[in-house]
Coordinates of N, CA and C in Angstrom, one line a residue:
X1 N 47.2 -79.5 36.2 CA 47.1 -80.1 34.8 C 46.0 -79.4 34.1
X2 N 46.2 -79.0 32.9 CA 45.2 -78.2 32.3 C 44.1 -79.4 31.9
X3 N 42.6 -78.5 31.8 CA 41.8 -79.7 31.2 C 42.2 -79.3 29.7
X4 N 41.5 -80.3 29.1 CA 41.5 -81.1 27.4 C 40.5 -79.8 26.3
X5 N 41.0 -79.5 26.0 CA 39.8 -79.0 24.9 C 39.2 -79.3 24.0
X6 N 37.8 -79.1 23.5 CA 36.8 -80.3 23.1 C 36.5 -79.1 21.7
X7 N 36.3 -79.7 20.0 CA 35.9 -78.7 19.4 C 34.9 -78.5 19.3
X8 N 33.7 -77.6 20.7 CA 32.6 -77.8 20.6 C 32.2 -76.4 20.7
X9 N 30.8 -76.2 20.8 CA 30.5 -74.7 20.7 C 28.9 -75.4 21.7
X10 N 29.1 -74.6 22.5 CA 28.0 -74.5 23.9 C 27.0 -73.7 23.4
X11 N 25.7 -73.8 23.1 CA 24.7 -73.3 22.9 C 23.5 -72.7 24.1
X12 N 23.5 -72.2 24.1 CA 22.4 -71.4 25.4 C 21.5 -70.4 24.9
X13 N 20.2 -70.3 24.7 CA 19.1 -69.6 24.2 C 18.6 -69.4 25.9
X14 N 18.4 -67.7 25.9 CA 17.7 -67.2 27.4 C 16.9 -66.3 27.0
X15 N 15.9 -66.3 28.0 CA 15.0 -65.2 27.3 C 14.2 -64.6 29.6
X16 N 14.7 -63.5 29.9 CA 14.6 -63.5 31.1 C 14.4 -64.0 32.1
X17 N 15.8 -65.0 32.2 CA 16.0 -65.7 33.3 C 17.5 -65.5 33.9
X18 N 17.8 -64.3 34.3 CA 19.0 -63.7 34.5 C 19.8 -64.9 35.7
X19 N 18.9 -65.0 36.3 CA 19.9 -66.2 38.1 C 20.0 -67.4 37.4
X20 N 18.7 -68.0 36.5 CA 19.4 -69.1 36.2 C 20.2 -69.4 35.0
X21 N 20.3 -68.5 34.9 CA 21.4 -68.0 33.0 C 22.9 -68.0 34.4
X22 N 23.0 -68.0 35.5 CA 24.1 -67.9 35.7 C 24.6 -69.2 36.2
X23 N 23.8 -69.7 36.7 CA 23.6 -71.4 37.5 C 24.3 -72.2 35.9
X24 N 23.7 -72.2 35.1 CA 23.5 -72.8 33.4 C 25.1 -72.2 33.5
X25 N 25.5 -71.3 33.2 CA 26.9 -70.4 32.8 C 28.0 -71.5 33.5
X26 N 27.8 -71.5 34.8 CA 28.8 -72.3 36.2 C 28.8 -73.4 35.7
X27 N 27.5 -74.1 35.2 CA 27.9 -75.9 35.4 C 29.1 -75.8 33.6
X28 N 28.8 -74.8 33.1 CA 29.7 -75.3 31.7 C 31.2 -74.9 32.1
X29 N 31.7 -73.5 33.1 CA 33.1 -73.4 33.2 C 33.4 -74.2 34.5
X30 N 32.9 -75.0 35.0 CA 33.2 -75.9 36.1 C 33.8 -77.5 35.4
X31 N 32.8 -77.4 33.8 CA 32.9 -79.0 33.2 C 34.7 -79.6 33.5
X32 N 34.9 -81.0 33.4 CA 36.1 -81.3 33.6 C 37.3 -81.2 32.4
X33 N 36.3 -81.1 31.4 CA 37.0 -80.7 29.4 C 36.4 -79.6 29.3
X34 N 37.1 -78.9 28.6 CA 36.4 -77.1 28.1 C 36.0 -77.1 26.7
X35 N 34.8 -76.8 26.7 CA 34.5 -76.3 25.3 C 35.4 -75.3 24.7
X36 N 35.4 -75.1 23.4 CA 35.8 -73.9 22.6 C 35.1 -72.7 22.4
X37 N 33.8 -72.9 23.0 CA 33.2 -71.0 22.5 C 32.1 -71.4 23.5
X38 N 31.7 -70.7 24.2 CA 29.9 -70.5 24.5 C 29.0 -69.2 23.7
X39 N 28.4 -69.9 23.4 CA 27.1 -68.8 22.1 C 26.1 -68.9 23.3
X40 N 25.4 -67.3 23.6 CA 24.6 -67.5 24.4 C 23.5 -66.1 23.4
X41 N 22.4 -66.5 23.4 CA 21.5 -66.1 22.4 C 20.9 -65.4 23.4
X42 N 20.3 -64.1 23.8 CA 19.3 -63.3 24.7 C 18.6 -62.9 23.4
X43 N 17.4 -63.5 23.9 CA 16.2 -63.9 22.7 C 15.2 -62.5 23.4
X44 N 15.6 -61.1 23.7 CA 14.8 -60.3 23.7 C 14.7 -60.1 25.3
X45 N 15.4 -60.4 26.1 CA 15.3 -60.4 27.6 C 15.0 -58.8 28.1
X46 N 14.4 -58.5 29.2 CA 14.1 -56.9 29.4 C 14.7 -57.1 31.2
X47 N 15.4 -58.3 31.6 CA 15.8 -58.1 32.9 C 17.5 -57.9 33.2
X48 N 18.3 -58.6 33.5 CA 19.8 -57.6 33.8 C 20.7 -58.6 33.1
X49 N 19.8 -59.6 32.3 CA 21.1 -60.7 30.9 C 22.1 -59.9 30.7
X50 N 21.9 -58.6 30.0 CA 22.8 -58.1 29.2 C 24.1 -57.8 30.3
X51 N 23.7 -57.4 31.3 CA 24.5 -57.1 32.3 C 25.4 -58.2 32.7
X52 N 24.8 -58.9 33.4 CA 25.6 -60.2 33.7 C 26.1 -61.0 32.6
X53 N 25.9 -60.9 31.4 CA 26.8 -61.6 30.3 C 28.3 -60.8 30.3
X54 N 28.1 -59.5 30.3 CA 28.9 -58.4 30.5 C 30.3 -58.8 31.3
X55 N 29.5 -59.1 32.7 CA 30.7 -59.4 33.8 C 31.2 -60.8 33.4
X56 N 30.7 -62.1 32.7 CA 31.2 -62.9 32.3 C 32.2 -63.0 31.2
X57 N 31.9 -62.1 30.6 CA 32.8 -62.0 29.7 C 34.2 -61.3 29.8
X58 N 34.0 -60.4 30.8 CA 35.0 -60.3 31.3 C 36.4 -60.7 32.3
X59 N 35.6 -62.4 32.4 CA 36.1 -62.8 33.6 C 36.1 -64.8 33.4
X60 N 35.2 -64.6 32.2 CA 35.8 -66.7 32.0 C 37.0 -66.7 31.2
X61 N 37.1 -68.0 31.3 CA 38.9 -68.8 30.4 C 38.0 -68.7 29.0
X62 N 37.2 -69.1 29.2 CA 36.7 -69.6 27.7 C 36.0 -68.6 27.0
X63 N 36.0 -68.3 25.6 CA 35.3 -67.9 25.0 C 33.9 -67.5 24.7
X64 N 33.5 -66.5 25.0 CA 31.8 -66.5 25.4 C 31.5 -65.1 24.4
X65 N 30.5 -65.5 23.3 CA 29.5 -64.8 22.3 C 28.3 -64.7 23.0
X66 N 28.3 -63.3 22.7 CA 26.8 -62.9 22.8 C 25.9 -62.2 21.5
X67 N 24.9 -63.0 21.5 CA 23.9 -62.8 20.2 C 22.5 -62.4 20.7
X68 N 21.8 -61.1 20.3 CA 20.9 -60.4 20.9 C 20.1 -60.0 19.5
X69 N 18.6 -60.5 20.2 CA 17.5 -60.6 19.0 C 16.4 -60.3 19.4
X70 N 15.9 -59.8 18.9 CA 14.2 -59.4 19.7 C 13.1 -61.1 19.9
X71 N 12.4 -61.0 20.4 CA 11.8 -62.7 21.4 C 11.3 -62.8 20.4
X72 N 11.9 -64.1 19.9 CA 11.3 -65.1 18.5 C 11.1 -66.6 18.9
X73 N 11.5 -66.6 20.3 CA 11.0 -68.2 20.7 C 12.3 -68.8 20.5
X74 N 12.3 -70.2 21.2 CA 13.6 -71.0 21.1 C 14.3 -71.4 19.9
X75 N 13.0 -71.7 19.0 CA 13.9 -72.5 17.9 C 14.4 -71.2 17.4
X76 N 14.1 -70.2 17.0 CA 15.1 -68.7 16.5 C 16.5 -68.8 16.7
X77 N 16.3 -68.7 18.3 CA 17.5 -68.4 19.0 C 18.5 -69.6 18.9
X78 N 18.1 -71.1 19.3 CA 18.9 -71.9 18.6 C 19.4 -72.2 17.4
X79 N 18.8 -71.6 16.7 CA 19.0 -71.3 15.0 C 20.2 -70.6 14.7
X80 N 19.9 -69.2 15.4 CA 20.9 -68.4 15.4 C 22.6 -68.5 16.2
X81 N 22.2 -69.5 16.9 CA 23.2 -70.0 17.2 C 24.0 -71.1 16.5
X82 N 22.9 -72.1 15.9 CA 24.0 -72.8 15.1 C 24.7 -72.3 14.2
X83 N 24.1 -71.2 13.7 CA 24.9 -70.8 12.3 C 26.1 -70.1 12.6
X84 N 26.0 -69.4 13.7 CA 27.0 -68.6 14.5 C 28.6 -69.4 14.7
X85 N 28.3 -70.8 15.5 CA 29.3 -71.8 15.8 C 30.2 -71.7 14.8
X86 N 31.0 -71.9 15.2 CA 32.4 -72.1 14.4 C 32.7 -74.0 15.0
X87 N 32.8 -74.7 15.8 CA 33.5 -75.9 16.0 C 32.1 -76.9 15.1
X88 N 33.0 -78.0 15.2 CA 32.3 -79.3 14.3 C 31.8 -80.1 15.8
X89 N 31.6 -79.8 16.0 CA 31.1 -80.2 17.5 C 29.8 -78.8 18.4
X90 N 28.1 -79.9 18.5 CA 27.5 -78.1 19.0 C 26.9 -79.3 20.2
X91 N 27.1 -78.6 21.4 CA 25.6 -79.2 22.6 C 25.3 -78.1 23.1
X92 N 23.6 -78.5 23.3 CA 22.6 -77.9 23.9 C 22.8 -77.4 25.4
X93 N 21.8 -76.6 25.9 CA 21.8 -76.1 26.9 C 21.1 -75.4 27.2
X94 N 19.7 -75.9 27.5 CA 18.8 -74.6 28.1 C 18.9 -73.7 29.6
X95 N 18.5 -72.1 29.5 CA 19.5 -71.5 30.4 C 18.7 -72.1 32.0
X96 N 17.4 -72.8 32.1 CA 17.1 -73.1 33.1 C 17.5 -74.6 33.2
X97 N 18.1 -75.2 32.8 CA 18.9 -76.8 33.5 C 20.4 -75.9 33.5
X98 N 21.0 -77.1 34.1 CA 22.9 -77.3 34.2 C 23.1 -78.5 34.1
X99 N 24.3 -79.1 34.0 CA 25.6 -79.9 34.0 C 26.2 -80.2 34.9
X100 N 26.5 -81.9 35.3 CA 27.0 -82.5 35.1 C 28.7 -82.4 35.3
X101 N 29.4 -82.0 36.4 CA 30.7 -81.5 35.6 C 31.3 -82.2 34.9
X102 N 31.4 -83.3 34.5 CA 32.0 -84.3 33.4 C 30.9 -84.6 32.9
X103 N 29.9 -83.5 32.1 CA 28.9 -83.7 30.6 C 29.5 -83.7 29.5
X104 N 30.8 -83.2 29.2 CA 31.1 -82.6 28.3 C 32.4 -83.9 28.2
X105 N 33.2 -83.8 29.2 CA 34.3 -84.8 28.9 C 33.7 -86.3 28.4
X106 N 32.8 -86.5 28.9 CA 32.3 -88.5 29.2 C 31.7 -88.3 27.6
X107 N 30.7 -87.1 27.2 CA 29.3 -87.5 25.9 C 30.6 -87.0 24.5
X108 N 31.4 -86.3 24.9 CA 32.5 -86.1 24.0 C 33.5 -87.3 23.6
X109 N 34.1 -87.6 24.6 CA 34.7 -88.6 24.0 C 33.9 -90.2 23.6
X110 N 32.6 -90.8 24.3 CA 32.0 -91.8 23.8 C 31.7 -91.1 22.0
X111 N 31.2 -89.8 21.5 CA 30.7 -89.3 20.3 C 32.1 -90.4 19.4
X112 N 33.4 -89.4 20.0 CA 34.8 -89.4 19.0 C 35.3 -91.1 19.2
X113 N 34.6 -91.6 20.0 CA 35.2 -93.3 20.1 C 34.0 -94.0 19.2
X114 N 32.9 -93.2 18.9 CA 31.5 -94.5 17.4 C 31.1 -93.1 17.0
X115 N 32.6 -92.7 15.9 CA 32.0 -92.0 14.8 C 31.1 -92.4 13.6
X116 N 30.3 -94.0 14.0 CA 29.2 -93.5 13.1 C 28.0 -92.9 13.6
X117 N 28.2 -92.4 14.6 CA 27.0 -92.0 15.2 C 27.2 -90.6 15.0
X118 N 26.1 -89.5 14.8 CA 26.2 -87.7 14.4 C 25.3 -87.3 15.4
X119 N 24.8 -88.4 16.5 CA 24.2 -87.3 17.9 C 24.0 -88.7 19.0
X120 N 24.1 -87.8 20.1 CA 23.9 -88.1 21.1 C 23.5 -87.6 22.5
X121 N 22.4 -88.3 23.5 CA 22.4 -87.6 24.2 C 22.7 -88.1 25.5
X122 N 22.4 -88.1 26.5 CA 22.5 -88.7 28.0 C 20.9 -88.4 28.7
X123 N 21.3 -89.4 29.9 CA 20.0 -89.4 30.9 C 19.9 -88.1 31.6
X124 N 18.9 -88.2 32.1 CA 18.5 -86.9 33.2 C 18.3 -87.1 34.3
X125 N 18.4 -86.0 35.3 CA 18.1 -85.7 36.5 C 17.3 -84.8 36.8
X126 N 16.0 -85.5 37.2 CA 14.2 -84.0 37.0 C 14.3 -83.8 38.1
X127 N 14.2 -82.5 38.7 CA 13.8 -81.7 39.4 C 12.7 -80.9 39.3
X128 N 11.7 -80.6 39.9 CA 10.8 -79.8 40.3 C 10.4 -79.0 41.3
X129 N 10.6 -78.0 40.8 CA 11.2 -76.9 42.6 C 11.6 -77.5 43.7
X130 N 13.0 -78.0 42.7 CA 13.5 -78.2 43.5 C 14.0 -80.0 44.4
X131 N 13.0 -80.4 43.8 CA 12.4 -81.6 44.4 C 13.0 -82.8 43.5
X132 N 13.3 -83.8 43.6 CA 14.0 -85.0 42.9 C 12.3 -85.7 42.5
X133 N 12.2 -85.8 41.0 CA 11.1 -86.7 40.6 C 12.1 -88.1 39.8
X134 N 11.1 -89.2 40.5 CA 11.5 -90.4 39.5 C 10.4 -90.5 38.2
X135 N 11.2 -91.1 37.3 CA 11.1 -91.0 35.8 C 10.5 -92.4 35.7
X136 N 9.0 -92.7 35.1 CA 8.9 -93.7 35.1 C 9.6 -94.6 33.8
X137 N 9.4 -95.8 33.3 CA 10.2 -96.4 32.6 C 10.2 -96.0 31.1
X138 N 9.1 -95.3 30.4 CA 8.7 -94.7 29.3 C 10.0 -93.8 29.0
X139 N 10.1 -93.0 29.8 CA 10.5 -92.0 29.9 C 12.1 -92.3 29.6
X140 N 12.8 -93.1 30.3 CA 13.9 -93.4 30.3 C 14.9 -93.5 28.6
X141 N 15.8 -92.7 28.4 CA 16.2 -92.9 27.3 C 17.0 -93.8 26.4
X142 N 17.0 -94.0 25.3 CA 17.8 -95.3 24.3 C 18.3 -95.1 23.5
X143 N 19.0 -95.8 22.8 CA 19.7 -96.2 21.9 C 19.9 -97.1 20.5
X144 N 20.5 -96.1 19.7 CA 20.5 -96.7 18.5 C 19.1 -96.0 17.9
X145 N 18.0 -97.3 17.3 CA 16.9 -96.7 16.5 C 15.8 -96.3 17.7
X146 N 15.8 -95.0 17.7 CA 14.8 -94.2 18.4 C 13.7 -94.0 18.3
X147 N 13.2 -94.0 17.1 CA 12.4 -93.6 16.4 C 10.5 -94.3 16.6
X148 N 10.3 -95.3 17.0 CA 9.4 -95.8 17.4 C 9.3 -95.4 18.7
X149 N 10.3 -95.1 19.2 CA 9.9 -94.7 21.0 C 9.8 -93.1 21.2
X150 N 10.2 -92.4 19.6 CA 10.1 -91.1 19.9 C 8.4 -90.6 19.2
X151 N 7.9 -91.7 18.6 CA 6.4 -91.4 18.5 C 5.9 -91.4 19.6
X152 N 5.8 -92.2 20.3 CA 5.2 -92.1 21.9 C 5.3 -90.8 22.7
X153 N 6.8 -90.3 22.7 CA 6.7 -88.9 23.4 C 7.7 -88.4 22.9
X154 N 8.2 -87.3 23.8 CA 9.3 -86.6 22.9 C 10.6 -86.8 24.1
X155 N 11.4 -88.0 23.5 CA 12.5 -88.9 24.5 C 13.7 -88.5 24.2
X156 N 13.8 -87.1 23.8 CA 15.1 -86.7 24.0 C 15.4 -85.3 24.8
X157 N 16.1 -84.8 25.5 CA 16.0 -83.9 26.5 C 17.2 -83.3 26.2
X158 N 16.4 -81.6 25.9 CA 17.2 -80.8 24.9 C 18.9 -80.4 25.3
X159 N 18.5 -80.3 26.8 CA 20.1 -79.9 27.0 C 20.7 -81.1 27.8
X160 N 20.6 -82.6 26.9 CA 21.3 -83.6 27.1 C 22.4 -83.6 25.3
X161 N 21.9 -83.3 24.6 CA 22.5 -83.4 23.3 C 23.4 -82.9 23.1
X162 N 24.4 -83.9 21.9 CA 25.7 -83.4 21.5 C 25.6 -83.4 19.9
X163 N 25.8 -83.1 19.4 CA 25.5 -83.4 17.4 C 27.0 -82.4 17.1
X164 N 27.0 -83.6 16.2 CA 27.9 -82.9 15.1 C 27.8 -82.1 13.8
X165 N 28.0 -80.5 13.9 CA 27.1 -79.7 13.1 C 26.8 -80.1 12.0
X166 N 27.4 -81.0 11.3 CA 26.9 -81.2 9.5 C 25.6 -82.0 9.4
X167 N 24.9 -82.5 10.7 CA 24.0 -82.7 10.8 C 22.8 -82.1 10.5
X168 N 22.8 -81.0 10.6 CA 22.0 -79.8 10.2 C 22.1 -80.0 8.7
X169 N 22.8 -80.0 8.2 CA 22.6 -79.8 7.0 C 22.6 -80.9 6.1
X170 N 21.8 -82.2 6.8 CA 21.2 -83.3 6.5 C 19.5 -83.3 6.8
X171 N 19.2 -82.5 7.7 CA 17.8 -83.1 8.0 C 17.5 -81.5 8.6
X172 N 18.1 -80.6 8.4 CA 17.5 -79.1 8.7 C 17.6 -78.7 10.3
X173 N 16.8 -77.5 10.4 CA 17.2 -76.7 12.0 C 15.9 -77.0 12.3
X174 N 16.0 -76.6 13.7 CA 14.7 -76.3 14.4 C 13.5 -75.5 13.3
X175 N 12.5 -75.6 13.4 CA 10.8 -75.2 12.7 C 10.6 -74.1 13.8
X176 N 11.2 -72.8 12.9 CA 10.7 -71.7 13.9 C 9.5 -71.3 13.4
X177 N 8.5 -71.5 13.0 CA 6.7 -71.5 13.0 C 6.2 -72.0 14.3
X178 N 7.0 -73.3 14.9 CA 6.1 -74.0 15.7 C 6.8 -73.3 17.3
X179 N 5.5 -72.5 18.1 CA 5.9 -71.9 19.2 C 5.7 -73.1 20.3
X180 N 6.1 -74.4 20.1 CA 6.3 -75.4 21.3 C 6.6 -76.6 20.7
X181 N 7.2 -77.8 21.3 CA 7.7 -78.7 20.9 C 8.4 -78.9 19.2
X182 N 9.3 -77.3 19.3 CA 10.3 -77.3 18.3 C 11.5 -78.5 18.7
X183 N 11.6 -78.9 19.5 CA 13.0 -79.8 19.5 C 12.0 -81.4 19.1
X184 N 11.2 -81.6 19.8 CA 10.9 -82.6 19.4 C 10.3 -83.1 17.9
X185 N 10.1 -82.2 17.3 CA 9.7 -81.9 15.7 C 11.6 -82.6 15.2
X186 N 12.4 -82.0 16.0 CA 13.6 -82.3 15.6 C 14.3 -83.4 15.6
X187 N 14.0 -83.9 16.7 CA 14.0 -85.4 16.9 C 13.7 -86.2 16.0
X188 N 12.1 -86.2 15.9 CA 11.6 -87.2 15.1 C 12.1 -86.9 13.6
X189 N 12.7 -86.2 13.2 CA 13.3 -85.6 11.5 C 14.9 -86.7 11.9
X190 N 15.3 -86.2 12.8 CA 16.5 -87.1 13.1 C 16.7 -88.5 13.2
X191 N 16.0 -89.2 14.3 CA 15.4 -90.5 14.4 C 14.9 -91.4 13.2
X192 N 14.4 -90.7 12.5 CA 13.8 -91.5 11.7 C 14.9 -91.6 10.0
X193 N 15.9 -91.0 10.7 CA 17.0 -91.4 10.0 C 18.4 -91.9 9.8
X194 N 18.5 -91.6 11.5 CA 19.7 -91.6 12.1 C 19.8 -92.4 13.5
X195 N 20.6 -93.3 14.0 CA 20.8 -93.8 15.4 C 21.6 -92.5 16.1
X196 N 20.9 -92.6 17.5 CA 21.0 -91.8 18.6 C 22.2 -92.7 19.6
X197 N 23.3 -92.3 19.8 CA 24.3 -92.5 20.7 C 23.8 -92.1 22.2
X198 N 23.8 -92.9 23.0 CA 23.2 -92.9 24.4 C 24.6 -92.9 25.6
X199 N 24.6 -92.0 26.2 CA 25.4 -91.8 27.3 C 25.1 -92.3 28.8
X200 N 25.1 -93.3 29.3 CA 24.1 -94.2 30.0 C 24.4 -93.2 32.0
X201 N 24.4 -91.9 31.5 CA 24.7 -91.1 32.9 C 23.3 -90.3 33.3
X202 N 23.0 -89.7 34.1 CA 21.9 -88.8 34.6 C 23.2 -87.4 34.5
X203 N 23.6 -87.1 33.3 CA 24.8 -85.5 33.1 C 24.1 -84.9 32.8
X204 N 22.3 -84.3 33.0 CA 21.7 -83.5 32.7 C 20.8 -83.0 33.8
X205 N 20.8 -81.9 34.7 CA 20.0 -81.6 35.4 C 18.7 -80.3 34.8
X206 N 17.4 -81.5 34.6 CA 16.6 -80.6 33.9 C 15.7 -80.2 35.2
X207 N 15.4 -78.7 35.2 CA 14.3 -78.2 36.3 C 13.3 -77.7 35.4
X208 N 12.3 -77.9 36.2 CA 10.7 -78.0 35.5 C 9.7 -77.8 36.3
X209 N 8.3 -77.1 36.0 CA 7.3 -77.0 36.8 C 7.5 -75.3 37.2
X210 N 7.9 -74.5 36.0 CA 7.8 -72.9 36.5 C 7.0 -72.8 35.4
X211 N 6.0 -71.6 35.4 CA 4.8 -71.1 34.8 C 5.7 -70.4 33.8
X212 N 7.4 -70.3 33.4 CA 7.6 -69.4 32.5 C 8.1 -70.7 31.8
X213 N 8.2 -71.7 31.2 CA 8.8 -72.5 30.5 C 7.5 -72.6 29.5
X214 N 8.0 -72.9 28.0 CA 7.1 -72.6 26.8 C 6.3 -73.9 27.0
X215 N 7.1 -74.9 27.8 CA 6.5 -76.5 27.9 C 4.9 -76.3 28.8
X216 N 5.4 -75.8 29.6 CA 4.2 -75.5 31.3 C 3.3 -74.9 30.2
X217 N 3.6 -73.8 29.6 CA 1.8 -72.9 28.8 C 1.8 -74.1 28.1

């Protein structure tokens, strides 16, 4: 039975992390629905990206762009990706987490079942080399008005999100000036105007605690 196709466009900003740009790659052509395009941004990488995008492209079902820029930091490269996208449908994906194999089928169809909602994200699953961390209750994400709980911290987790592109062009892109907590700058611009659709799954495996993540400096 073929899977379903979703009009979304897979976003991936890497910047030399060639093994786990491939781990990231697998959990999206494993999902149980197929996106329409993967945009994968190499934000300046000097290790074997270009290479291995190379042999992927040669070899998935799906559609896979490559966009190559000299290292301008994440919000750049996710920038450069939205504008890229072609589907009315974009989710996130940083190249060090994966998926969920039903992230895409489950946060896609709750989106298309309460179109008044223009994002959404899901829960996580933290890892730290490797290691399963529990999340204390702060942490835990919600729904609807966000916005008081996203002053406290930054409670949305980047490669849980699904947004519908015209969103952008209600409250703007990522703030490529700011070299750290560009997504969460984004949030709070969103939140405080918009309800957040909540996916009540752990369809995000974020890993954390390597000295190369912009978060750790």
């Amino acid at each position: 039975m073929p899977l379903s196709l979703c009009p979304l466009s897979v976003i991936i900003p890497t910047y030399n992390r060639v093994e786990l740009l491939q781990r990231a790659l697998d959990s999206v052509l494993r999902q149980t629905a197929r996106c329409s395009e993967i945009i994968v941004i190499d934000d300046g990488s000097t290790d074997n990206t270009a290479s291995l995008l190379s042999t992927y492209k040669e070899r998935t079902p799906i559609p896979l762009r490559t966009l190559t820029q000299k290292n301008k930091g994440p919000a750049a490269a996710r920038n450069a990706g939205i504008l890229e996208a072609t589907q009315p449908f974009i989710a996130f994906l940083d190249s060090d987490d994966h998926w969920h194999k039903k992230k895409i089928e489950l946060q896609y169809e709750k989106l298309k079942d309460n179109p008044e909602y223009l994002i959404s994200h899901t829960k996580e699953k933290w890892l730290r080399r490797g290691r399963h961390l529990n999340q204390k209750k702060i942490h835990i994400p919600r729904q609807g008005n966000i916005f008081e709980h996203c002053l406290l911290l930054c409670a949305v987790g980047m490669s849980t999100v699904m947004v519908k592109k015209e969103l952008f062009s209600l409250v703007g892109y990522f703030d490529e000036s700011l070299q750290c907590c560009e997504d969460y700058d984004l949030w709070l611009r969103i939140s405080c105007r918009f309800p957040f659709l909540l996916v009540d799954s752990s369809l995000t495996i974020k890993e954390g605690g390597r000295d190369d993540q912009v978060s750790f400096r």
